[in-house]
XYZ file of C-alpha atoms in Angstrom:
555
model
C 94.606 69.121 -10.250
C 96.905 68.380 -6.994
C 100.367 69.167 -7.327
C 101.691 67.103 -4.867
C 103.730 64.529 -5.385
C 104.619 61.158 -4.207
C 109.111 60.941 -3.784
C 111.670 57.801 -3.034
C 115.226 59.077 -2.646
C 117.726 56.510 -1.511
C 119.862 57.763 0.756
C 121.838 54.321 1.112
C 121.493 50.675 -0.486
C 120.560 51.110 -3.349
C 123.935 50.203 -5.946
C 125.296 48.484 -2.719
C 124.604 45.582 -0.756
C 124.579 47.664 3.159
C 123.752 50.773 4.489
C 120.308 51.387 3.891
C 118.587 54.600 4.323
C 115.597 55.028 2.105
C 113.384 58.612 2.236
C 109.911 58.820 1.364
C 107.871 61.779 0.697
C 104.219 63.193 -0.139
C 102.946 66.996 -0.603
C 104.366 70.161 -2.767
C 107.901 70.092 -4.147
C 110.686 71.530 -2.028
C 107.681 70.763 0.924
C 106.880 67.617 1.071
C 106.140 65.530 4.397
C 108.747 62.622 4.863
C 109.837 59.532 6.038
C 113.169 57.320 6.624
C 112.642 53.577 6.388
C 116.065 52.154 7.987
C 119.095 53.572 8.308
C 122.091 51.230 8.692
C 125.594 50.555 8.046
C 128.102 49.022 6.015
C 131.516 47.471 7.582
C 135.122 48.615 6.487
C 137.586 46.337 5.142
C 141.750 46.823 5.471
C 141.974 47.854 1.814
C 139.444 50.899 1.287
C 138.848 51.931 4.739
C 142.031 51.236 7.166
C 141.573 51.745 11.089
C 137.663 52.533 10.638
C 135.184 50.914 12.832
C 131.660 51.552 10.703
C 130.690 53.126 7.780
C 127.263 55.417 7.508
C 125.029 57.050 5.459
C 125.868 60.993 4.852
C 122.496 62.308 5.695
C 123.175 65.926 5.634
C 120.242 66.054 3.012
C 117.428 64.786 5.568
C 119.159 66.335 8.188
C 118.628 70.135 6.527
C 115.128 69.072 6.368
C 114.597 67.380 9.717
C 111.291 69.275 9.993
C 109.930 67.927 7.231
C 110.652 64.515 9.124
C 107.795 62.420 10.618
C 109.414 59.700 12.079
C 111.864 56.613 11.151
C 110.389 53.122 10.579
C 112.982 50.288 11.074
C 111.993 47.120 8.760
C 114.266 44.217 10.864
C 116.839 44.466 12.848
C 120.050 43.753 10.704
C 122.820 45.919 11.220
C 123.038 47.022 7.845
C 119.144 48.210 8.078
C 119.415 49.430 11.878
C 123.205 49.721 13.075
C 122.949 53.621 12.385
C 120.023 54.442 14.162
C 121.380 55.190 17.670
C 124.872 56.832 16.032
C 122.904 59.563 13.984
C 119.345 59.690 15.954
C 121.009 63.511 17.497
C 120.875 65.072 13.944
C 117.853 63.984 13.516
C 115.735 63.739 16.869
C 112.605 62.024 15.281
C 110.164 59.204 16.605
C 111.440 55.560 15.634
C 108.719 52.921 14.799
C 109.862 48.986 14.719
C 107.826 46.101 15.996
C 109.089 44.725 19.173
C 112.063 42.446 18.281
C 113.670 45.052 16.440
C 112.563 47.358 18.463
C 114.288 45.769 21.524
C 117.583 45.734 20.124
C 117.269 49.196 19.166
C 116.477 50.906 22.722
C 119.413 48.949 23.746
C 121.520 50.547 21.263
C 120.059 53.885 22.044
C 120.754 53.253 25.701
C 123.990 52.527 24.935
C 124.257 56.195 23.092
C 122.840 58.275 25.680
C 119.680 58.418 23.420
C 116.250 58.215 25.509
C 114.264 54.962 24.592
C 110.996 56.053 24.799
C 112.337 57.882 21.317
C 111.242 54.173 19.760
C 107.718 53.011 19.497
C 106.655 49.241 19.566
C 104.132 48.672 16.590
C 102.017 45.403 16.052
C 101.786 44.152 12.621
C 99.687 44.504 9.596
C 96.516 45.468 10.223
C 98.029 47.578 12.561
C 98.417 51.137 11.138
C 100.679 54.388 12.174
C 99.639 57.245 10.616
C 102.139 60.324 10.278
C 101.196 63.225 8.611
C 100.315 62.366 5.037
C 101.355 58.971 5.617
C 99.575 56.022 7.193
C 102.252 53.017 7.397
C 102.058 49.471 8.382
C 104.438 46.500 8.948
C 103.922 43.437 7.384
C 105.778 40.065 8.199
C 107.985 38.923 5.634
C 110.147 36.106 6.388
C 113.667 36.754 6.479
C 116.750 35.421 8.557
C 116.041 37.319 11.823
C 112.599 37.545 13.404
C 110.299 40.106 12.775
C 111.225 41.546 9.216
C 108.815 43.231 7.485
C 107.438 45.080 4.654
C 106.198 48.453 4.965
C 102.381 49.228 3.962
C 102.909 52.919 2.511
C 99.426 54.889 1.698
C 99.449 58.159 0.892
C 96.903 59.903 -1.398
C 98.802 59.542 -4.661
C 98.009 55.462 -3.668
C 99.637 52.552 -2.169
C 103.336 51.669 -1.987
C 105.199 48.187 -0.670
C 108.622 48.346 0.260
C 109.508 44.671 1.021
C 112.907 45.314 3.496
C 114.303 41.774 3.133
C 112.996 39.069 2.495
C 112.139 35.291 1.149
C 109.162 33.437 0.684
C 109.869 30.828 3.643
C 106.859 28.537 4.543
C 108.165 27.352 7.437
C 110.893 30.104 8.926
C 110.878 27.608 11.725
C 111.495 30.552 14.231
C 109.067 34.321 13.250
C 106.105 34.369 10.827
C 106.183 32.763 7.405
C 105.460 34.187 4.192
C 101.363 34.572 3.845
C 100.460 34.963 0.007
C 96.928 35.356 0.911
C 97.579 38.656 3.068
C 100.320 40.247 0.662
C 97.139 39.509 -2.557
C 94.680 41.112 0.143
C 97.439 44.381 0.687
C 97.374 44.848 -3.362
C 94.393 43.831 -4.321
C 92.633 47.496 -4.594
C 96.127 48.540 -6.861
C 99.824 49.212 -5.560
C 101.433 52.311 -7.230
C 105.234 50.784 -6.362
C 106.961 47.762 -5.303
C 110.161 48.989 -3.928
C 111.812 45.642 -3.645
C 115.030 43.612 -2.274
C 117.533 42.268 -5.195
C 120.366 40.560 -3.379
C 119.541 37.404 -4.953
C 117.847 38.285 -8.135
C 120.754 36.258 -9.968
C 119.748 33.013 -8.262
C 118.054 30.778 -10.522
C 115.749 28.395 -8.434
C 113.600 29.155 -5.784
C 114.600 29.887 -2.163
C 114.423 26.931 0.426
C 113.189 26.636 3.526
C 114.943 27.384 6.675
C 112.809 23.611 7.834
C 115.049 21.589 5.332
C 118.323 21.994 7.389
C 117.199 20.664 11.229
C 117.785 16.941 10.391
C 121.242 17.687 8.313
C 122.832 19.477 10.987
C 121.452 17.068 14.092
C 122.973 14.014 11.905
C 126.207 15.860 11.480
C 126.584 16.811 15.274
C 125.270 13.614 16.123
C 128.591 11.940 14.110
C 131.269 14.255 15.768
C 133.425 12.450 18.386
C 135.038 15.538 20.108
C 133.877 19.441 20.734
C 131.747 20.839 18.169
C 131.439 24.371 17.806
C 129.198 25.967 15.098
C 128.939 29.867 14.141
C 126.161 31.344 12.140
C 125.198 35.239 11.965
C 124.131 36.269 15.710
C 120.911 37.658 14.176
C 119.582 34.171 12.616
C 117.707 33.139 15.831
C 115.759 30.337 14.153
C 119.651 28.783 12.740
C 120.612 29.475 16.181
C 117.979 27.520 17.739
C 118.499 24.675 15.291
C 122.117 24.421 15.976
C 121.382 24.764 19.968
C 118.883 22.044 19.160
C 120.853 19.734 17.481
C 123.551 19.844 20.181
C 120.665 19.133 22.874
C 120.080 15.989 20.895
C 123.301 15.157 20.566
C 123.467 14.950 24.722
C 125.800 18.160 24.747
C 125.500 21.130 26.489
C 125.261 24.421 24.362
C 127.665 27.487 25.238
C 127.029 30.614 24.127
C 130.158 32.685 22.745
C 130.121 36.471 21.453
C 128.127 39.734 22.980
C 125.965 39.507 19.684
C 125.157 35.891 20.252
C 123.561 36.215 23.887
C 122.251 39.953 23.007
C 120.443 38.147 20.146
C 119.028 35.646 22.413
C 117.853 37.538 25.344
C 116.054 40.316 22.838
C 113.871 37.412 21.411
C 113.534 35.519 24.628
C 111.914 39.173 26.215
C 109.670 39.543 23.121
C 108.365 35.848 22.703
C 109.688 34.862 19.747
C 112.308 32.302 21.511
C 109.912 30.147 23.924
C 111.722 27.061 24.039
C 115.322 27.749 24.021
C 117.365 24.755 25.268
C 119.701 25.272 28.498
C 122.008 27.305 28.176
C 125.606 27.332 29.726
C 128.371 29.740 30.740
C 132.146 29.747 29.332
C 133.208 28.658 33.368
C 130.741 26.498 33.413
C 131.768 24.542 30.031
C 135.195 24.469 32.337
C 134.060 21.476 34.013
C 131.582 19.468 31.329
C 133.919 16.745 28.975
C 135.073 18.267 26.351
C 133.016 15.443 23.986
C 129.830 16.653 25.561
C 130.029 20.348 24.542
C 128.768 22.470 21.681
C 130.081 25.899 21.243
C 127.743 28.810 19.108
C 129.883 31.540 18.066
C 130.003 34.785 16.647
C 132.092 35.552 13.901
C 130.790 33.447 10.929
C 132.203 36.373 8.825
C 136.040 36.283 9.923
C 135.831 39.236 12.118
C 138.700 39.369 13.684
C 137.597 40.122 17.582
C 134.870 37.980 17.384
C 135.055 34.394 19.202
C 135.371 32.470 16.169
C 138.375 34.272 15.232
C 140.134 34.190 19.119
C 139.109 30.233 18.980
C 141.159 30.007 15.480
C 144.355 32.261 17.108
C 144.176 30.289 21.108
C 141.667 30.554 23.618
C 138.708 32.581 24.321
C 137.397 32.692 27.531
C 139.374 29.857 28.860
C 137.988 27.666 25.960
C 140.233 25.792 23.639
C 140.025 23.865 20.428
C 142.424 20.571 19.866
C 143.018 18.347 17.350
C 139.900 16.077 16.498
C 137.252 19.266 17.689
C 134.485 19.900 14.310
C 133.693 23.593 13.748
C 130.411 24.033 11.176
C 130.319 27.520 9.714
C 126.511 27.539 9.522
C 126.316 30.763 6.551
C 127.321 32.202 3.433
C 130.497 33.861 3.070
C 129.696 37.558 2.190
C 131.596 38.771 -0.900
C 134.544 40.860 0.365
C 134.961 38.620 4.009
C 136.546 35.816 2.086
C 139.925 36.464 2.670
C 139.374 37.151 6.712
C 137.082 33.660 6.935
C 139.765 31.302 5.033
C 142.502 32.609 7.217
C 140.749 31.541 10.248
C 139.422 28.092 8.208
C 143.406 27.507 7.860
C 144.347 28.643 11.539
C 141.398 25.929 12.308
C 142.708 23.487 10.391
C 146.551 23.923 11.890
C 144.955 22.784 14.826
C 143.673 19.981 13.634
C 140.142 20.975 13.766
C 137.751 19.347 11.135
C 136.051 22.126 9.224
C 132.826 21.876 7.828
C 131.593 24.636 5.612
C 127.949 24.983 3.076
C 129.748 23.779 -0.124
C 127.183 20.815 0.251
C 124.498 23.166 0.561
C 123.115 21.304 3.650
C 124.087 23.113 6.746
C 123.047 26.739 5.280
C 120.043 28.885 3.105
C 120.223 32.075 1.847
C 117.511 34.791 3.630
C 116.944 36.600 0.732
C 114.395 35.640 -2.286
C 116.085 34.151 -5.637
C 114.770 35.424 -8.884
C 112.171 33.083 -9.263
C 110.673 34.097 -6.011
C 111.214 38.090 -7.458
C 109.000 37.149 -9.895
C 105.936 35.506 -7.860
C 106.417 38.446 -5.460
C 105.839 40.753 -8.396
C 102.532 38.951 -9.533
C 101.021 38.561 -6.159
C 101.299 42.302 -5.861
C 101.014 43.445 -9.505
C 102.487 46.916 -8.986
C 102.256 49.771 -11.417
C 105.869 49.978 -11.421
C 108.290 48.138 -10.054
C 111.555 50.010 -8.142
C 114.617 47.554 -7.110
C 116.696 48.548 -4.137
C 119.161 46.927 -2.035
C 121.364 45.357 -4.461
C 124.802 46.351 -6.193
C 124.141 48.335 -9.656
C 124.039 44.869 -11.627
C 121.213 43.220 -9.716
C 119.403 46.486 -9.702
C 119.420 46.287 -13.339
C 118.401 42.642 -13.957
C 115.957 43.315 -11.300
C 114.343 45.978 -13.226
C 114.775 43.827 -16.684
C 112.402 41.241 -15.136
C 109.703 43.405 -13.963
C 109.658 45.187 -17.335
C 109.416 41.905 -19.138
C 105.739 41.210 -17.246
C 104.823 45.109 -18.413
C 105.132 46.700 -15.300
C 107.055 50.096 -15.376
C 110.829 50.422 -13.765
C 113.996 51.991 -13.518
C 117.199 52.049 -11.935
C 117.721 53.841 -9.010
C 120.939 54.477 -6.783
C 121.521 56.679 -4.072
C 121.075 60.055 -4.727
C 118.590 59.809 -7.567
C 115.207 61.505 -6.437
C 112.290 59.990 -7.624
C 108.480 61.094 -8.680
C 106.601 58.178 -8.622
C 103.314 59.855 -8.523
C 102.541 59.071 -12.237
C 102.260 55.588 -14.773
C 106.258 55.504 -14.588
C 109.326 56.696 -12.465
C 110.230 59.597 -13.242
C 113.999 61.285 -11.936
C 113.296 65.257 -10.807
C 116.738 65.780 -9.199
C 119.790 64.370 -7.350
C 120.897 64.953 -4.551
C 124.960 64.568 -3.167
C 124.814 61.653 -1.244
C 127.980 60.034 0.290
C 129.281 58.336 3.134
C 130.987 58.875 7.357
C 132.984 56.903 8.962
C 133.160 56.253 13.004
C 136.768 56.633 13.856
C 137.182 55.282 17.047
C 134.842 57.434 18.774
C 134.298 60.158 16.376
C 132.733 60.635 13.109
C 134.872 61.733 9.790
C 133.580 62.273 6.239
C 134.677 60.233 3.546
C 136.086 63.284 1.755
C 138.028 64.714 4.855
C 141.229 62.815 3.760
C 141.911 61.133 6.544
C 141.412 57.605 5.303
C 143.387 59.001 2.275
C 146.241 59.975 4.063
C 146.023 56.529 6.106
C 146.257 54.458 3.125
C 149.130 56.692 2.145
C 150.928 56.149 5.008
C 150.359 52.529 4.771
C 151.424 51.924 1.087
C 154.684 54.312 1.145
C 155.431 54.360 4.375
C 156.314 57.775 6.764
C 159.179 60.569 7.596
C 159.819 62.877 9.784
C 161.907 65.560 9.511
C 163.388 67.877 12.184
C 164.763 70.946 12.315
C 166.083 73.454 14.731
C 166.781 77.076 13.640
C 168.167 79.410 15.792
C 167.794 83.107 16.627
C 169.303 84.159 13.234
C 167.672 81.970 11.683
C 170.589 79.413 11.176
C 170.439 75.397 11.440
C 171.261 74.471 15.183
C 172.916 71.313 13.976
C 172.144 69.112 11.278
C 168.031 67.770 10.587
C 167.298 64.221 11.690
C 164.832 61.901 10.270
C 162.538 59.165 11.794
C 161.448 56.422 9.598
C 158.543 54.269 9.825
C 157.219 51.379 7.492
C 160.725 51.662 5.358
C 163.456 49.658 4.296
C 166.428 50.282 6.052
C 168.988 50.662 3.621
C 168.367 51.262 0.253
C 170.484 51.021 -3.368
C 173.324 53.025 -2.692
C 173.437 50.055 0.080
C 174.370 52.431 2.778
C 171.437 53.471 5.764
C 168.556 55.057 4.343
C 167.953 57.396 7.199
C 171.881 58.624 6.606
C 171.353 59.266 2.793
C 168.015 61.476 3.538
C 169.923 63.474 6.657
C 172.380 64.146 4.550
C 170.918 65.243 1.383
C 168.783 67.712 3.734
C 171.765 68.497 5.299
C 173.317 69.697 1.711
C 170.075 71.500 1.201
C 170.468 73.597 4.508
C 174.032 74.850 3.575
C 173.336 75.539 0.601
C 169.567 77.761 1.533
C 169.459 81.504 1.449
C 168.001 83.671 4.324
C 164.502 83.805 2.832
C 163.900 80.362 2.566
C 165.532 80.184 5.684
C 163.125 82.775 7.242
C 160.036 81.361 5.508
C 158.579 78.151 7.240
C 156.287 77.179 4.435
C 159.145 77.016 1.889
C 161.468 75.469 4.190
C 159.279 72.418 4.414
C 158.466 72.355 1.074
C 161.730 72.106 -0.239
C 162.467 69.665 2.890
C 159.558 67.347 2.016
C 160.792 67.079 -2.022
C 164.295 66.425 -1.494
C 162.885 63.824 1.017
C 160.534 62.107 -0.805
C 163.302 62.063 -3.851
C 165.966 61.204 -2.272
C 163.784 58.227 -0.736
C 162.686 57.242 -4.859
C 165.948 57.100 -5.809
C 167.262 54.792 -3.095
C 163.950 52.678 -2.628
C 161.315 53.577 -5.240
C 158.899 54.866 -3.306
C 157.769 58.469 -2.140
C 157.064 58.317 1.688
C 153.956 60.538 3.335
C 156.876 63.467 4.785
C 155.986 65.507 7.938
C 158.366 68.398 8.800
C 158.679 69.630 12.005
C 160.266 73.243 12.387
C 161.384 74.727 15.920
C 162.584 78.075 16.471
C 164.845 79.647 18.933
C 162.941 82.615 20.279
């Protein structure tokens, strides 16, 4: 009897909506042959994550076994499914498979990293096999909100896995392939040993709906607007794109382009075919000189991001472009849980203009890209899996995920990163876990979660900063009295006199008052400097301030 084994260890998305980094593996324990499908990225907010520009996987677990590694397949080309790829393709230097779309926009990002190119592969869809060591893999279409998505064909000898990536059942995507029940019944039909499957919208109630039912809404609401329209929508939705570049092309205006993503997006599926028939399209000077009735703006920035063009519209100008009084600006997507308070503060800066906002409340100018729990459901009986393993979904859609597919008899669990997986039997079975975890890109260098420096950041923010001077001389004696410098602190505090006075001069006391050992030690020294800082601040203003203490000797 074979002791190999079939593994799934999620690395990333799985208990969270983002970030997804999902290993497979066949062949002895400890030993066994593997693969990454995706490896993304979440985004940061003010409150957790302060000053950081991306958040990634921790993959110091694949990375230890980068031998073991066979390559990297990339399911669509979402940020939160590819945005990591180019960042952390050094520690792992393995081949990266994606069909061309995808693949596209991630040799640019590669390019942009110094990364060679040829390091990604173009595949063809399903049919169309890659086989890698124990593995023989192949990309499905799924519809989705981007071109291209698929679902990953997994055979191995302990049988046949499908892990869906995102997806809906769309008929009529309008732009990329549409769902085909007929192939997806053909994949399963000899027996599928897992369904590793999306849950974003497993709490939805109805079915999905086609990206074809919102064309006509949109053209009739352009068609009414008397003064600029500008629209945004996520850069990645090429088909919503389209329909919104449309609908201004029937309206009689000209369509502007307005964010890096937005014209990145476009020129990636105009170079692999999947844009044919992409209306004119007109520069930012250009617009300078059409009537400003005659225009419609597509913008990045549908999710309040501060530097994108949305968000520069709502503060002034970008690029020479301004919005007045009487303009209509259609956010064209869902708001994503967490990016409400960034999109109504730009909604408001909009509406200070006098701009007429128009948002999906009506349900007419937006659909989701992900399948609702009904559509779950008829995924799970079209494939008829042995057992059935949720991913990319917060714990709580993982869980009524997994409550639906045991309901129809098929076997499940809940798995979040970390949790290592044998899947080789009847059920899911957990043989170990593994630390899992996140890094951030600061700026232009990567930091772990755990190295404190966020930590100390939001410290710094929520109790503000000192620091404290001091100047010892030869024999060891105060050359003068220790001065402070506050930042992100009241200025005066109960006692009602400066708060910078009432710290100096409590250290001052301290000083006088300090034998030659403390004195001669600098560790003690600014430990007692720190606590009589930090106290003296709690009396007079409640807080205790992040304290720095700088000691200088004269040698």
């Amino acid at each position: 009897m074979s002791t190999d084994r079939l593994i799934y260890l999620p690395l990333g998305g799985a208990g969270e909506i983002g970030m997804n980094a999902y290993v497979y593996g066949y062949g002895k324990p400890g030993k066994e042959r593997l693969i990454l499908v995706d490896l993304g990225v979440t985004f940061p907010d003010m409150d957790t994550t302060p000053g950081v520009d991306l958040i990634m996987p921790d993959i110091t677990w694949l990375k230890e076994r980068k031998d073991q590694l066979e390559g990297v397949f990339i399911t669509h080309a979402h940020e939160d499914h590819i945005g990591a790829v180019a960042h952390l393709y050094g520690e792992l230097e393995t081949p990266i498979y994606a069909r061309a779309f995808t693949a596209n926009l991630c040799r640019r990002k590669m390019e942009e990293k110094g990364h060679p190119i040829d390091a990604v592969t173009t595949v063809g869809a399903w049919p169309v096999v890659t086989k890698l060591g124990p593995f023989t893999v192949g990309v499905a279409p799924m519809s989705h909100s981007i071109p291209e998505s698929g679902g990953l064909v997994i055979d191995t000898a302990a049988g046949r896995l499908v892990h869906t990536g995102d997806f809906k059942l769309d008929p009529n995507p309008l732009v990329g392939e549409a769902f085909d029940p007929d192939m997806w019944a053909d994949i399963a039909k000899n027996g599928v040993q897992a369904l590793i499957c999306d849950s974003t919208n497993v709490f939805s109630p109805n079915p999905g709906r086609s990206e074809a039912e919102l064309p006509d809404a949109i053209t009739q609401l352009v068609s009414s607007c008397t003064g600029l329209v500008a629209a945004t929508t996520f850069a990645s939705n090429v088909a919503r794109v389209k329909t919104l570049a449309d609908a201004g092309t029937r309206a009689g205006r000209s369509v502007v382009l307005l964010g890096r993503a937005m014209l990145r997006m476009v020129d990636a599926a105009k170079e692999t075919g999947v844009l044919t028939d992409f209306p004119r399209v007109y520069t930012a000077e250009e617009a300078g000189d059409i009537p400003r009735e005659n225009l419609m703006l597509l913008t990045t920035g549908s999710q309040g991001e501060r530097r994108a063009a949305t968000a520069q519209l709502a503060r002034g100008k970008y690029r020479g472009l301004e919005l007045k009084k009487g303009d209509t600006y259609l956010f064209s997507s869902k708001t994503i849980p967490g990016n409400e308070r960034g999109v109504i503060s730009i909604i408001n800066q909009l509406s200070e203009k006098g701009v007429d906002v128009v948002d999906d409340s009506s349900g007419l100018y937006h659909v989701s890209g992900h399948a609702n729990g009904p559509d779950l459901e008829r995924l799970h009986n079209i494939i008829k899996p042995k057992m059935v393993i949720p991913m990319h979904g917060e714990h709580r859609h993982l869980r009524h995920h997994a409550k639906l597919a045991e309901a129809k008899g098929m076997a499940s669990a809940v798995v979040v990163n970390g949790m290592l997986m044998d899947l080789t039997g009847d059920k899911p079975k957990v043989s170990d876990y593994v630390d899992t975890g996140r890094q951030y890109l600061d700026g232009s260098v990567r930091i772990g979660a755990m190295d404190g420096i966020v930590r100390d950041r939001i410290r710094m923010a929520l109790n503000g900063h000192i620091v404290i001077t001091i100047i010892l001389d030869e024999d060891d004696e105060p050359l003068g009295e220790p001065w402070c410098d506050l930042r992100g602190l009241p200025e005066t505090g109960s006692s009602n006199s400066a708060l910078v006075d009432v710290i100096e001069e409590d250290l001052n006391q301290f000083l006088k008052r300090a034998g030659a050992k403390t004195l001669r030690d600098d560790d003690k020294l600014e430990e007692n400097l720190r606590r009589i800082a930090r106290q003296t601040a709690r009396d007079e203003i409640g807080k205790k301030p992040e304290v720095s203490v700088i000691v200088s000797r004269m040698r």
